[in-house]
PDB file of C-alpha atoms in Angstrom:
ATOM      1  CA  UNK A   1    -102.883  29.660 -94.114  1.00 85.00           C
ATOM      2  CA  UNK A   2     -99.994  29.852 -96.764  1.00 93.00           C
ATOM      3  CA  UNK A   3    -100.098  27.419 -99.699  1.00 96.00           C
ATOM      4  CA  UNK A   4     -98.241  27.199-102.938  1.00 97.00           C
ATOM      5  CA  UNK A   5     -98.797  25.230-105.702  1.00 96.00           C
ATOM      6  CA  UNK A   6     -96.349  24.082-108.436  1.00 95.00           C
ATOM      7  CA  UNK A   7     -95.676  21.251-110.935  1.00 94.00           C
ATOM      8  CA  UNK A   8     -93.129  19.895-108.541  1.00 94.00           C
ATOM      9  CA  UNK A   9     -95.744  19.748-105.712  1.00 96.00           C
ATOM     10  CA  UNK A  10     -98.156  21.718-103.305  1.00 97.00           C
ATOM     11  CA  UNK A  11     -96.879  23.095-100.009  1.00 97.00           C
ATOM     12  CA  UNK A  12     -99.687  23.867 -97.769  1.00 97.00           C
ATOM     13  CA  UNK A  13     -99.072  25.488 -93.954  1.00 97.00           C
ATOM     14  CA  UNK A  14    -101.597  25.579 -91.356  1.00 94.00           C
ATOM     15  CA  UNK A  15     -99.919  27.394 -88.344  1.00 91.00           C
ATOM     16  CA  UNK A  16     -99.019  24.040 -86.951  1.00 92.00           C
ATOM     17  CA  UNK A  17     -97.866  21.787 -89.502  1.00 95.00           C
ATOM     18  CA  UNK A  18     -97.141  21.668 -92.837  1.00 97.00           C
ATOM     19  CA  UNK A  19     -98.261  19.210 -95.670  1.00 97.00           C
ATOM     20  CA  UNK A  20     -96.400  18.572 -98.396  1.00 97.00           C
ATOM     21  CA  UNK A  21     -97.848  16.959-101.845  1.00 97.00           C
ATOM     22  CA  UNK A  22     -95.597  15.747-104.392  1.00 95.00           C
ATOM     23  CA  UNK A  23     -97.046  16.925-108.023  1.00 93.00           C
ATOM     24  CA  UNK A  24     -97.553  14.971-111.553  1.00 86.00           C
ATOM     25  CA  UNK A  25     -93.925  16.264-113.161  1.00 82.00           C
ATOM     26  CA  UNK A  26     -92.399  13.400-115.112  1.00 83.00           C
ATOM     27  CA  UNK A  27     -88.566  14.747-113.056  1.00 83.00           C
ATOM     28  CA  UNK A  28     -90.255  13.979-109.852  1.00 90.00           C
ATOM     29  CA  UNK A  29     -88.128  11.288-107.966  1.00 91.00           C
ATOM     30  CA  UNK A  30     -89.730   7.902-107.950  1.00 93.00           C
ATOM     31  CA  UNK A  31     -89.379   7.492-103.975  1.00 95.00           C
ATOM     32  CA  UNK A  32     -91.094  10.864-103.926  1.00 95.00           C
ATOM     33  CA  UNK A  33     -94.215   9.628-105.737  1.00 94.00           C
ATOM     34  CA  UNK A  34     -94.088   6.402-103.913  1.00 94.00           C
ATOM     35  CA  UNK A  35     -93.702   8.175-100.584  1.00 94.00           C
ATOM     36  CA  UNK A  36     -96.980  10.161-101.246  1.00 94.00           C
ATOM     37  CA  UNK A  37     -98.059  13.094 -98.800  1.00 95.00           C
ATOM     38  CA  UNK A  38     -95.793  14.214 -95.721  1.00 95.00           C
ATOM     39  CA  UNK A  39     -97.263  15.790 -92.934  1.00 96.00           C
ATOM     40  CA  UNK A  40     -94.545  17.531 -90.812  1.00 96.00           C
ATOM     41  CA  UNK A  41     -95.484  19.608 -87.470  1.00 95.00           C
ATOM     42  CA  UNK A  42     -93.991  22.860 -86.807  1.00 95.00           C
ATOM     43  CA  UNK A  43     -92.338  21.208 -84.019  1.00 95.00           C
ATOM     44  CA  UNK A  44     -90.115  19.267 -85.820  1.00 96.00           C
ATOM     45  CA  UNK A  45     -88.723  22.152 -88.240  1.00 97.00           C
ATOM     46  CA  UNK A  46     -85.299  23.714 -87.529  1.00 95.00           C
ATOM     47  CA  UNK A  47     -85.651  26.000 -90.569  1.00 95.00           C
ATOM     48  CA  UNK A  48     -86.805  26.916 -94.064  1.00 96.00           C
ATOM     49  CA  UNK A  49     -85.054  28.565 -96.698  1.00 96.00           C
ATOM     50  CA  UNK A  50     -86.322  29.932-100.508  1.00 96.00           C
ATOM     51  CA  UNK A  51     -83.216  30.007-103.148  1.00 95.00           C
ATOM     52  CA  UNK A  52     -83.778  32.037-106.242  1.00 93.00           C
ATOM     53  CA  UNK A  53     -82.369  31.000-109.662  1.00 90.00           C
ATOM     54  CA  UNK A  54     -82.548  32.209-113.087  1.00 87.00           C
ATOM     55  CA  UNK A  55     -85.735  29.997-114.285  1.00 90.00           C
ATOM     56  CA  UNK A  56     -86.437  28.289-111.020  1.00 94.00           C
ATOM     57  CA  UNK A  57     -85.929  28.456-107.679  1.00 95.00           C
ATOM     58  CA  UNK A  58     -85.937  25.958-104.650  1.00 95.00           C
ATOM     59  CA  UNK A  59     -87.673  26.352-101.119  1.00 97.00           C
ATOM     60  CA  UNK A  60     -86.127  23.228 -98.732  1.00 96.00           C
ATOM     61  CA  UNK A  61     -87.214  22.889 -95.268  1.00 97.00           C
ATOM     62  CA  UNK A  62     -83.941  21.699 -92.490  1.00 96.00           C
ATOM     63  CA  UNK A  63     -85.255  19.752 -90.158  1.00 97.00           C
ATOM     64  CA  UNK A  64     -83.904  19.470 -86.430  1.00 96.00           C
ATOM     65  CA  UNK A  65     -81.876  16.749 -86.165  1.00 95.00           C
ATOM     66  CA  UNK A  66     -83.136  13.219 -85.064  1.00 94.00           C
ATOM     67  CA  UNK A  67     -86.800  14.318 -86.024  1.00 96.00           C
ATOM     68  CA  UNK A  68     -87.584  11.993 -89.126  1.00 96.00           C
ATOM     69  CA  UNK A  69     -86.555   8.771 -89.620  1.00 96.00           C
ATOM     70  CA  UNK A  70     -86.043   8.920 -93.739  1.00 96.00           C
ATOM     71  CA  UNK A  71     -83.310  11.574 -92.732  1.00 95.00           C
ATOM     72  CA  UNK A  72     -81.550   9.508 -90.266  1.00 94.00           C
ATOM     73  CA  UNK A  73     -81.709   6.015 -91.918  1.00 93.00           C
ATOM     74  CA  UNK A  74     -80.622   8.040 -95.421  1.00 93.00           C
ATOM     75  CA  UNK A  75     -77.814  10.352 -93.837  1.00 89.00           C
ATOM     76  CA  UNK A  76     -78.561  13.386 -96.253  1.00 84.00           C
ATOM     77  CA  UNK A  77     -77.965  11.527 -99.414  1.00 90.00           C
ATOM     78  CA  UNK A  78     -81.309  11.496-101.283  1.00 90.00           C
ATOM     79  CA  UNK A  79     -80.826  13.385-104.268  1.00 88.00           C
ATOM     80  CA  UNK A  80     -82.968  16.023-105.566  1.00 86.00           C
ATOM     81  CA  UNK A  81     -85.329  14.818-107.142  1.00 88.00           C
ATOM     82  CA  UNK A  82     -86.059  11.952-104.235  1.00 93.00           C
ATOM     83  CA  UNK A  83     -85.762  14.838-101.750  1.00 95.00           C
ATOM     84  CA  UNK A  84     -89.891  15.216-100.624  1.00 96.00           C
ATOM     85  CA  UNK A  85     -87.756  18.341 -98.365  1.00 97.00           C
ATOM     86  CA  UNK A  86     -87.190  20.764-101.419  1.00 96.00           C
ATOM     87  CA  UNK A  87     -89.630  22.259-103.877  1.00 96.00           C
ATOM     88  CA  UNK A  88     -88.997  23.869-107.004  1.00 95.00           C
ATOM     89  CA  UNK A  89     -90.395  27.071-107.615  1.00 96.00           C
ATOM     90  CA  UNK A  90     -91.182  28.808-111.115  1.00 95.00           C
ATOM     91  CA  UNK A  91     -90.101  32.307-111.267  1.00 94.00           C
ATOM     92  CA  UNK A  92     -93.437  33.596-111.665  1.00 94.00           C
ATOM     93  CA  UNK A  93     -94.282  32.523-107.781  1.00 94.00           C
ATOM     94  CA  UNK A  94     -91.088  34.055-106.420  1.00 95.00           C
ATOM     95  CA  UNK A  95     -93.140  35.981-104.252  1.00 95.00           C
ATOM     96  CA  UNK A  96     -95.238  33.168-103.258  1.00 96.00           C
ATOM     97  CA  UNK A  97     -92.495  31.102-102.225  1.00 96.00           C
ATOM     98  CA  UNK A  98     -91.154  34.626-100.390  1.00 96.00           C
ATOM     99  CA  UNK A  99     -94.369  34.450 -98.345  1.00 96.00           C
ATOM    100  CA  UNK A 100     -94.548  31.026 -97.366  1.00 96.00           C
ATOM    101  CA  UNK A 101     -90.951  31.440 -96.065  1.00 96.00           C
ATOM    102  CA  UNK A 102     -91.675  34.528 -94.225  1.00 95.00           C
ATOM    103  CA  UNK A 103     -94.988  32.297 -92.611  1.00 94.00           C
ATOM    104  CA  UNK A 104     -93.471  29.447 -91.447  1.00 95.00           C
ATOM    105  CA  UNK A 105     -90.523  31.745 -89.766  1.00 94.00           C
ATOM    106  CA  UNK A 106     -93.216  34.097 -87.906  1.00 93.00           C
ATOM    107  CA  UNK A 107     -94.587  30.743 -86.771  1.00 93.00           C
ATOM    108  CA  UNK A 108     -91.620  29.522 -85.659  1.00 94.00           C
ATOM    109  CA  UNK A 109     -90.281  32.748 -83.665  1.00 92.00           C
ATOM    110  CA  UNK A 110     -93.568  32.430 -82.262  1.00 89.00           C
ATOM    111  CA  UNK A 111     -93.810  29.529 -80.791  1.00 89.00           C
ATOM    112  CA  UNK A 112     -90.245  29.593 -79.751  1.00 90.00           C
ATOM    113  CA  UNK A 113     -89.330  26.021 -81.386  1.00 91.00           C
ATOM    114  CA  UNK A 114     -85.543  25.349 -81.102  1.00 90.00           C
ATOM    115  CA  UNK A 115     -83.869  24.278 -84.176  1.00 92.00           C
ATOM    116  CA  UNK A 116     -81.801  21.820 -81.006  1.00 93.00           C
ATOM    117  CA  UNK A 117     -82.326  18.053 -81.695  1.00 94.00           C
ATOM    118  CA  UNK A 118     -84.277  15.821 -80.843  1.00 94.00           C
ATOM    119  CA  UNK A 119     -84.974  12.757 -78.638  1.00 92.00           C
ATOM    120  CA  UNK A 120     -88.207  11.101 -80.255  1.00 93.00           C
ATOM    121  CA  UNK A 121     -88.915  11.007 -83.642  1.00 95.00           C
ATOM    122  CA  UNK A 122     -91.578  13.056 -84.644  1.00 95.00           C
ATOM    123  CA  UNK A 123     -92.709  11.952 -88.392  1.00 95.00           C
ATOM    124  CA  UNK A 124     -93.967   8.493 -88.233  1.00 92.00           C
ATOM    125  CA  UNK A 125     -91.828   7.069 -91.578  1.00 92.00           C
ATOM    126  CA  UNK A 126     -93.201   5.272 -94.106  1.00 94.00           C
ATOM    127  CA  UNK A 127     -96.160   3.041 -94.123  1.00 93.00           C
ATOM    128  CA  UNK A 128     -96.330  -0.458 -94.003  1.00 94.00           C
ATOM    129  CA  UNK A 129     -96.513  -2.940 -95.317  1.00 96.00           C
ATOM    130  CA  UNK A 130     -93.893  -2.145 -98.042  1.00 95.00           C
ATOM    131  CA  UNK A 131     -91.381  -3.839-100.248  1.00 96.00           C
ATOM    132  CA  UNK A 132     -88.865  -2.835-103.002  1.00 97.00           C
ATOM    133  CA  UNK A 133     -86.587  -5.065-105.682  1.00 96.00           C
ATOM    134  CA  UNK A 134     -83.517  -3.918-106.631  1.00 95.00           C
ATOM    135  CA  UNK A 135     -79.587  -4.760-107.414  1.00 95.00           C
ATOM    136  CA  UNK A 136     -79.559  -8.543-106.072  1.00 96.00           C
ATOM    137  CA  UNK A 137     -82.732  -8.680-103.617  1.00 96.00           C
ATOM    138  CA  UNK A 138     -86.167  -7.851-102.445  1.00 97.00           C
ATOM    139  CA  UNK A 139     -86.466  -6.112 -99.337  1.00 98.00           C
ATOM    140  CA  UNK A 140     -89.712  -5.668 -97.553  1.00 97.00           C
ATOM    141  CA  UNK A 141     -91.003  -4.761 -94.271  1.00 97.00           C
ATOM    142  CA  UNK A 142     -94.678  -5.563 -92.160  1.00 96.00           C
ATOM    143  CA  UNK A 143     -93.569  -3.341 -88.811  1.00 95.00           C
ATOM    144  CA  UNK A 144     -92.781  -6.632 -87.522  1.00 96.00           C
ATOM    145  CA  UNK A 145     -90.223  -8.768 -89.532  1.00 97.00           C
ATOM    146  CA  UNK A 146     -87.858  -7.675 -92.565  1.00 98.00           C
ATOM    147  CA  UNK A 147     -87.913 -10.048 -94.909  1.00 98.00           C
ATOM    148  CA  UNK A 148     -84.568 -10.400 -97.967  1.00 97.00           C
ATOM    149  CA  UNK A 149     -85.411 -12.191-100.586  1.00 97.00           C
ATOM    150  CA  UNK A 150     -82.485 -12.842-103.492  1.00 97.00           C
ATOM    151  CA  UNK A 151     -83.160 -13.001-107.461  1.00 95.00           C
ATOM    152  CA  UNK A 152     -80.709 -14.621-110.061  1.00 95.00           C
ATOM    153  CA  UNK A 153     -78.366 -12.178-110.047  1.00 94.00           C
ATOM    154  CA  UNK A 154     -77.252 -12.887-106.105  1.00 95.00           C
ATOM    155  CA  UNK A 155     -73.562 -13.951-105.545  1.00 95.00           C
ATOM    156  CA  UNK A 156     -73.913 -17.804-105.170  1.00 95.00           C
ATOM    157  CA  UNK A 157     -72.720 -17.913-101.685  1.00 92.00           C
ATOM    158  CA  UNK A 158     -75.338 -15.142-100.320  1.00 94.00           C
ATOM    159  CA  UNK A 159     -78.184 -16.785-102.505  1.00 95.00           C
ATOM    160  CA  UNK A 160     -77.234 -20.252-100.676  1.00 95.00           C
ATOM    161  CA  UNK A 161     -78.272 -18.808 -97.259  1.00 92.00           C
ATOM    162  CA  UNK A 162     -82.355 -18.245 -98.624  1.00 95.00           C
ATOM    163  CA  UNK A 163     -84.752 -15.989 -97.885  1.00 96.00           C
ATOM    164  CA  UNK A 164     -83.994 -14.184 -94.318  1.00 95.00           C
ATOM    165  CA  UNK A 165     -87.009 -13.473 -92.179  1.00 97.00           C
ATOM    166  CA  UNK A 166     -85.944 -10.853 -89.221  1.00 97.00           C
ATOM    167  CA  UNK A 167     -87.526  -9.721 -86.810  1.00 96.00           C
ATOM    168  CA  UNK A 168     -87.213  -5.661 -85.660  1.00 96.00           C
ATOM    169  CA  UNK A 169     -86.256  -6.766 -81.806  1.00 96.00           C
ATOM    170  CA  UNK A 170     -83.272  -8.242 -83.501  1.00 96.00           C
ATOM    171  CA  UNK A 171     -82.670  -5.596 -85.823  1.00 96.00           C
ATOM    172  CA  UNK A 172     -79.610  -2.752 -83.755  1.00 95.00           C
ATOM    173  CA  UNK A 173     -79.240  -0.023 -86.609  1.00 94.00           C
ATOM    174  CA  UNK A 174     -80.282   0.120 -90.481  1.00 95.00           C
ATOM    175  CA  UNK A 175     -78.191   2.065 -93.347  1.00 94.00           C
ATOM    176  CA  UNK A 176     -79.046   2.922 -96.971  1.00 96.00           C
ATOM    177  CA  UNK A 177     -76.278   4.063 -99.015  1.00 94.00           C
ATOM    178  CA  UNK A 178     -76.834   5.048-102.615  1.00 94.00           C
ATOM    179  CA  UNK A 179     -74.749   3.959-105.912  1.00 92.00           C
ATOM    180  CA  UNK A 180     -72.341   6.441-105.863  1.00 88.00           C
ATOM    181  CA  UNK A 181     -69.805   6.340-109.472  1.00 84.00           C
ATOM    182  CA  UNK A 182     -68.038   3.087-109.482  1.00 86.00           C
ATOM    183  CA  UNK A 183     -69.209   2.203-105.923  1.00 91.00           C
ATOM    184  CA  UNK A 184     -72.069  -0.183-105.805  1.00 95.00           C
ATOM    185  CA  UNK A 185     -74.808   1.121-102.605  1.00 95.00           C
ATOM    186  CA  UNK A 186     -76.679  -1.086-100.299  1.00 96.00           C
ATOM    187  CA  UNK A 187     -79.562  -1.990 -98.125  1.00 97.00           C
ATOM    188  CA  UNK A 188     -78.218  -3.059 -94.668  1.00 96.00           C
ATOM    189  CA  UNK A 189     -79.323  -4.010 -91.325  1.00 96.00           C
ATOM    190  CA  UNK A 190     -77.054  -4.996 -88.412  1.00 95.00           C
ATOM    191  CA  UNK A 191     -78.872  -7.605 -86.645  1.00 95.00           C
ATOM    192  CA  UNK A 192     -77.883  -8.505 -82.813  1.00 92.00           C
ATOM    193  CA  UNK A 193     -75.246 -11.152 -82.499  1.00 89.00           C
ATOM    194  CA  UNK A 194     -74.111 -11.366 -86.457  1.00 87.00           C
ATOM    195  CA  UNK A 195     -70.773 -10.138 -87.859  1.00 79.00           C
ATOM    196  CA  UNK A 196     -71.623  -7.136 -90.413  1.00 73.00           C
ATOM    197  CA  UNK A 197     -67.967  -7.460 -91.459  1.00 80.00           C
ATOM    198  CA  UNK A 198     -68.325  -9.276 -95.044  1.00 90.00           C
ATOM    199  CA  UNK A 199     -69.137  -6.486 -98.089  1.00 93.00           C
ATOM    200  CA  UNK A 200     -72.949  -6.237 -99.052  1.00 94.00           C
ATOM    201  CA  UNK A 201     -72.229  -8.633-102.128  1.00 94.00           C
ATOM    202  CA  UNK A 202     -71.683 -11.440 -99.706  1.00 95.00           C
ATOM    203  CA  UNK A 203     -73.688 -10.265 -96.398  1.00 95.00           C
ATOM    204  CA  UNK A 204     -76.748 -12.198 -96.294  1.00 95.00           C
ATOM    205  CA  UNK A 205     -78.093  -9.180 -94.257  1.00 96.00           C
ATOM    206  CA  UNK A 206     -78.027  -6.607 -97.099  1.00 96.00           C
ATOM    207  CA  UNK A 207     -79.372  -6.113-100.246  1.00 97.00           C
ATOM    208  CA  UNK A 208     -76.570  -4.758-102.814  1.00 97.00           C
ATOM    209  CA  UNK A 209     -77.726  -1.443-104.985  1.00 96.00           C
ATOM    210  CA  UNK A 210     -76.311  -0.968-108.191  1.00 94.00           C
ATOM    211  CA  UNK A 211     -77.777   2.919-109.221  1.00 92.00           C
ATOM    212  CA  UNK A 212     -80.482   1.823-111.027  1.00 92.00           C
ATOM    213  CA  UNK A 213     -83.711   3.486-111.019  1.00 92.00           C
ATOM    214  CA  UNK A 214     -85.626   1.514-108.395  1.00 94.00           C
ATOM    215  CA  UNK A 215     -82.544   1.989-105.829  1.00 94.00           C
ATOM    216  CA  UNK A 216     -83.906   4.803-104.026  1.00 95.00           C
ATOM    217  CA  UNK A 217     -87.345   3.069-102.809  1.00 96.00           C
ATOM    218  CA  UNK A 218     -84.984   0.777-100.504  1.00 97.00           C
ATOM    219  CA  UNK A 219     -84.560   3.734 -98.675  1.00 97.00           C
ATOM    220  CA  UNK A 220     -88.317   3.633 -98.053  1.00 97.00           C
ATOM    221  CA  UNK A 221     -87.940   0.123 -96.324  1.00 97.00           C
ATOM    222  CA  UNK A 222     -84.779   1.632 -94.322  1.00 97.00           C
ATOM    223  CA  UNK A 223     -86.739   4.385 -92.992  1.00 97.00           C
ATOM    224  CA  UNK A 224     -89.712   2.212 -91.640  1.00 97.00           C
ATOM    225  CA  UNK A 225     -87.492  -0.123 -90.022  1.00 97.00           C
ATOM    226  CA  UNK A 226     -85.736   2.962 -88.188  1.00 96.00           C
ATOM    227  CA  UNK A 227     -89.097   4.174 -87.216  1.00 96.00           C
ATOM    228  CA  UNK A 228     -89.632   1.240 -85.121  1.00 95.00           C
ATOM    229  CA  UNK A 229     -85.770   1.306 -83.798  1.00 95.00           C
ATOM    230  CA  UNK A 230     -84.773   2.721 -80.426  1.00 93.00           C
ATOM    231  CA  UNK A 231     -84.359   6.630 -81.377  1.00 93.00           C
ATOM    232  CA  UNK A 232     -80.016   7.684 -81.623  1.00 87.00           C
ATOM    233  CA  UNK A 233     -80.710   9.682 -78.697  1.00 83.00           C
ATOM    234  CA  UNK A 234     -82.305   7.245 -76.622  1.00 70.00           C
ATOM    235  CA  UNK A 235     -80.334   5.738 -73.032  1.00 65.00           C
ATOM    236  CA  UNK A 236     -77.016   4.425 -73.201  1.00 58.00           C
ATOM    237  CA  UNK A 237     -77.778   1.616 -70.830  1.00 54.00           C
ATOM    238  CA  UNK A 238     -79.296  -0.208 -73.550  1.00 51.00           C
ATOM    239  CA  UNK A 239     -82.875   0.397 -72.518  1.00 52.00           C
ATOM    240  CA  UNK A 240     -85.167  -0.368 -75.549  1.00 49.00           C
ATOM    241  CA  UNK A 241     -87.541   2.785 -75.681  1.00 47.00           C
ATOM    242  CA  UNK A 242     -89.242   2.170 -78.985  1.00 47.00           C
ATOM    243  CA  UNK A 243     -91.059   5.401 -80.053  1.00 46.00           C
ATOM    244  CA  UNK A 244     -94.776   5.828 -80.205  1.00 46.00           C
ATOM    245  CA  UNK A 245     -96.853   7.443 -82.728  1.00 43.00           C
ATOM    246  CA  UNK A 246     -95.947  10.401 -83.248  1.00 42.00           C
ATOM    247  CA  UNK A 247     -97.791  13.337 -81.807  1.00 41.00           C
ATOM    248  CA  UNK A 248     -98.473  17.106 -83.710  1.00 40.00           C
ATOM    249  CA  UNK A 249     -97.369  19.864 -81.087  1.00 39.00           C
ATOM    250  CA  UNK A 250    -100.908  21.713 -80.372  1.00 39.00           C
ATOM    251  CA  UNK A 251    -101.167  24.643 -78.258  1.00 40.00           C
ATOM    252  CA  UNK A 252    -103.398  24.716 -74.997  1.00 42.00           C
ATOM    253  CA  UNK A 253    -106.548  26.733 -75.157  1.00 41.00           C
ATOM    254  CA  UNK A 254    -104.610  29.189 -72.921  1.00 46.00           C
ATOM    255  CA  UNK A 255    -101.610  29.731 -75.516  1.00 44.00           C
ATOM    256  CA  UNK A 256    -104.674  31.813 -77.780  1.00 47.00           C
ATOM    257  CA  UNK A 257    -106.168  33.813 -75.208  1.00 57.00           C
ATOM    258  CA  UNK A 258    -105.444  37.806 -75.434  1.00 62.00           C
ATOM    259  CA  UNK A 259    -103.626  37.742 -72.077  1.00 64.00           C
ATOM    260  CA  UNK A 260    -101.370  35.097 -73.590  1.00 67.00           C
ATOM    261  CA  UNK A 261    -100.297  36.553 -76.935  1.00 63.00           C
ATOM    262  CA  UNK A 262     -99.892  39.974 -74.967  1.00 64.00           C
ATOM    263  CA  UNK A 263     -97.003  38.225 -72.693  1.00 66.00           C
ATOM    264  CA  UNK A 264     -95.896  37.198 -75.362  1.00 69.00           C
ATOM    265  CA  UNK A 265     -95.321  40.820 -77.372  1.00 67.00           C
ATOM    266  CA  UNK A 266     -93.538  41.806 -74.053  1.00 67.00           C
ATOM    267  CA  UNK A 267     -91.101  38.647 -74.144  1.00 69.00           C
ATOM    268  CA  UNK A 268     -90.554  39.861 -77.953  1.00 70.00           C
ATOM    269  CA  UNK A 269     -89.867  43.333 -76.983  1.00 71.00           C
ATOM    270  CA  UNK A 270     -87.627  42.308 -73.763  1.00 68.00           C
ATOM    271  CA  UNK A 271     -85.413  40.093 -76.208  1.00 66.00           C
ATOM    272  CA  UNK A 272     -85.332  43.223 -78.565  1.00 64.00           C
ATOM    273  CA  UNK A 273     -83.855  45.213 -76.376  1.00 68.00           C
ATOM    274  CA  UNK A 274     -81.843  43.213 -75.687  1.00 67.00           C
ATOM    275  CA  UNK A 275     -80.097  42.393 -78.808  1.00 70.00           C
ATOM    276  CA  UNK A 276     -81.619  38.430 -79.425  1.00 59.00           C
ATOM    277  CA  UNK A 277     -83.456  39.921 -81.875  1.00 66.00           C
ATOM    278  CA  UNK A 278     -82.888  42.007 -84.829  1.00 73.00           C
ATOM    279  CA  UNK A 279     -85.134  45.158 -85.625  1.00 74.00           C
ATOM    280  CA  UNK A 280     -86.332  42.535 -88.886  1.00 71.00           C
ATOM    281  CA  UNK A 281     -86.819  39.909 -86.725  1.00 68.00           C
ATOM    282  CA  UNK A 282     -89.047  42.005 -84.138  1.00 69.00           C
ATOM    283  CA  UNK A 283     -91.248  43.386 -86.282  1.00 74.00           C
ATOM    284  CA  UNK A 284     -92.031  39.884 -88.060  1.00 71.00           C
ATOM    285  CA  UNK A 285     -92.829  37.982 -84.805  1.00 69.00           C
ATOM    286  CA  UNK A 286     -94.331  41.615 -83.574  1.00 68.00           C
ATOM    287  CA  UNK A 287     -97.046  41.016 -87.106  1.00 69.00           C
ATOM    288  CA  UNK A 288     -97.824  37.328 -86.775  1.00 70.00           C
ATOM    289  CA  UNK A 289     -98.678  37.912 -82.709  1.00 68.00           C
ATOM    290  CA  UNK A 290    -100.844  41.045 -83.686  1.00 65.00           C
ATOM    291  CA  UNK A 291    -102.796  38.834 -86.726  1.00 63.00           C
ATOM    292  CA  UNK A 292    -103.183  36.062 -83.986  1.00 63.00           C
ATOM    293  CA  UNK A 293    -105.216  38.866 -81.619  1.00 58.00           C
TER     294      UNK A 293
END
C-alpha cells in the first residue's frame, strides 16, 4: 500500500483503487469539502503525474475519458482548489509523492489498463439527495426529479414560470459553466421537447452563476444528474442505457497465482524486446510482478 498524507488531503492506494480524502486547510475548495471522500478504481485511471515546485508541488491523477461524471458534466473547468484530482505536496514529501507515482504506474503497466475511453461510467457521482443556492436559484436533485427553485434576485419573467420539478427521463444532457471575468456561468439542463435557445437569465431551465463562492457546489448537482444520464458513448439509436452502479475492477483468483504473474514477466519481456517498452519501464513492471510473487 502507498499513502501520503498532507494538509491538502490523504491519498491512499491499495493495488486496486485509490481513495482520496480532502484535508482541514482553510484553501481547500468548498465543493471539495462538500464532495467528501472519492474512491476511484485503478480501472478508471489513464495516468498520474507528480509536479515539483519551489515550496510545493502537485500530484493530479488524468482520468480516461468518459469515466467520471463530475469530469464530463464540468468539462475540465473546476479550478484548483475545487479539483478533488490534484494534491498539493510540501517539499519535505517530495519523495513520498515520487513513490506513490511510481506505485500507481507499476500497477497500471501491470494490469495492462488502457488510458482509451470509456463506455460506462465508472465513479458513481455525487450522492443524493443534494441541493445548492446560488446566483438567482436553488438547484437540487433526489436521483429522481431536479427541482429549480428562484429567490428575489430572478429576472421577473423566469421567476413568473415557479418552481420547476423535472424529472431525469426528461432530462437529454446537463452543463455547468463557471463565472468566468465579465461572463456570468450557469446551471443548465436541456430537457426533451423545450427550446434551450433563451440565455440562462431568462431560461427557466437554468440556474444563472454569478462567481460567487457557493457557485462551484452546482456542479455537484450537475454531476449527479449526469450519473443517472445515458453515458456520451452510449448507442446512437437513441437507446436509453442508464448506467448501473458502478463496479471496482477485481482480479480473478487466477490473475494471483505463480503461473499467472510468471506469464505475465514473459509478456513484459516479449514487449521489451520488442521496443513497447523502455529499459525504465521494464524493470518497473519487472519489480511490482516480482513483489506480487
Amino acid at each position: 500500500m502507498a499513502e501520503i498524507i498532507q494538509k491538502d488531503g490523504t491519498w491512499t492506494f491499495d493495488g486496486d483503487a485509490l481513495r482520496l480524502t480532502p484535508g482541514r486547510d482553510k484553501n481547500i475548495g468548498l465543493l471539495r469539502r462538500t464532495l467528501g471522500e472519492l474512491v476511484v478504481p485503478l480501472g478508471a485511471l489513464a495516468g498520474v503525474s507528480f509536479e515539483q515546485g519551489k515550496k510545493s508541488g502537485r500530484l493530479r491523477l488524468r482520468l480516461r475519458d468518459g469515466a467520471d461524471p463530475l469530469l464530463h458534466a464540468t468539462g475540465g473547468r473546476l479550478a484548483e482548489p475545487h479539483d478533488p484530482y490534484q494534491l498539493t505536496v510540501e517539499s519535505d514529501r517530495y519523495g513520498v509523492a515520487e513513490y506513490f507515482t511510481d506505485e500507481v504506474r507499476n500497477a497500471l503497466l501491470l494490469d495492462g489498463v488502457s488510458p482509451d475511453p470509456v463506455a460506462a461510467y465508472l465513479l458513481p457521482g455525487p450522492s443524493v439527495p443534494l441541493s445548492a443556492s446560488a446566483g438567482d436559484g436553488t438547484a437540487g436533485f433526489d436521483g429522481e426529479l431536479v427541482r429549480l427553485e428562484w429567490n428575489w434576485k430572478t429576472e421577473d419573467a423566469k421567476a413568473a414560470t415557479g418552481p420547476r420539478a423535472i424529472p431525469v427521463t426528461e432530462v437529454t444532457a446537463v452543463e455547468w459553466q463557471p463565472a468566468a471575468g465579465l461572463e456570468n456561468g450557469h446551471l443548465r439542463f436541456t430537457v426533451r421537447g423545450a427550446p434551450a435557445t433563451a440565455p440562462p437569465k431568462y431560461d427557466p431551465n437554468a440556474v444563472e452563476l454569478w462567481g460567487f463562492k457557493k457557485d462551484p457546489l452546482m456542479a455537484l448537482v450537475a454531476a449527479a444528474v449526469q450519473a443517472r444520464l445515458p453515458h456520451p458513448s452510449a448507442p446512437a439509436d437513441g437507446t436509453d442505457v442508464r448506467p448501473g452502479p458502478p463496479q471496482l475492477a477485481k482480479a480473478s483468483p487466477s490473475e494471483d497465482d505463480h503461473d499467472a504473474l510468471l506469464r505475465r514477466l514473459r509478456e513484459l519481456g516479449e514487449l521489451h524486446r520488442s521496443g513497447v517498452l523502455t529499459e525504465e519501464e521494464f524493470a518497473l513492471a519487472k519489480q511490482a510482478v516480482l513483489r506480487r510473487m
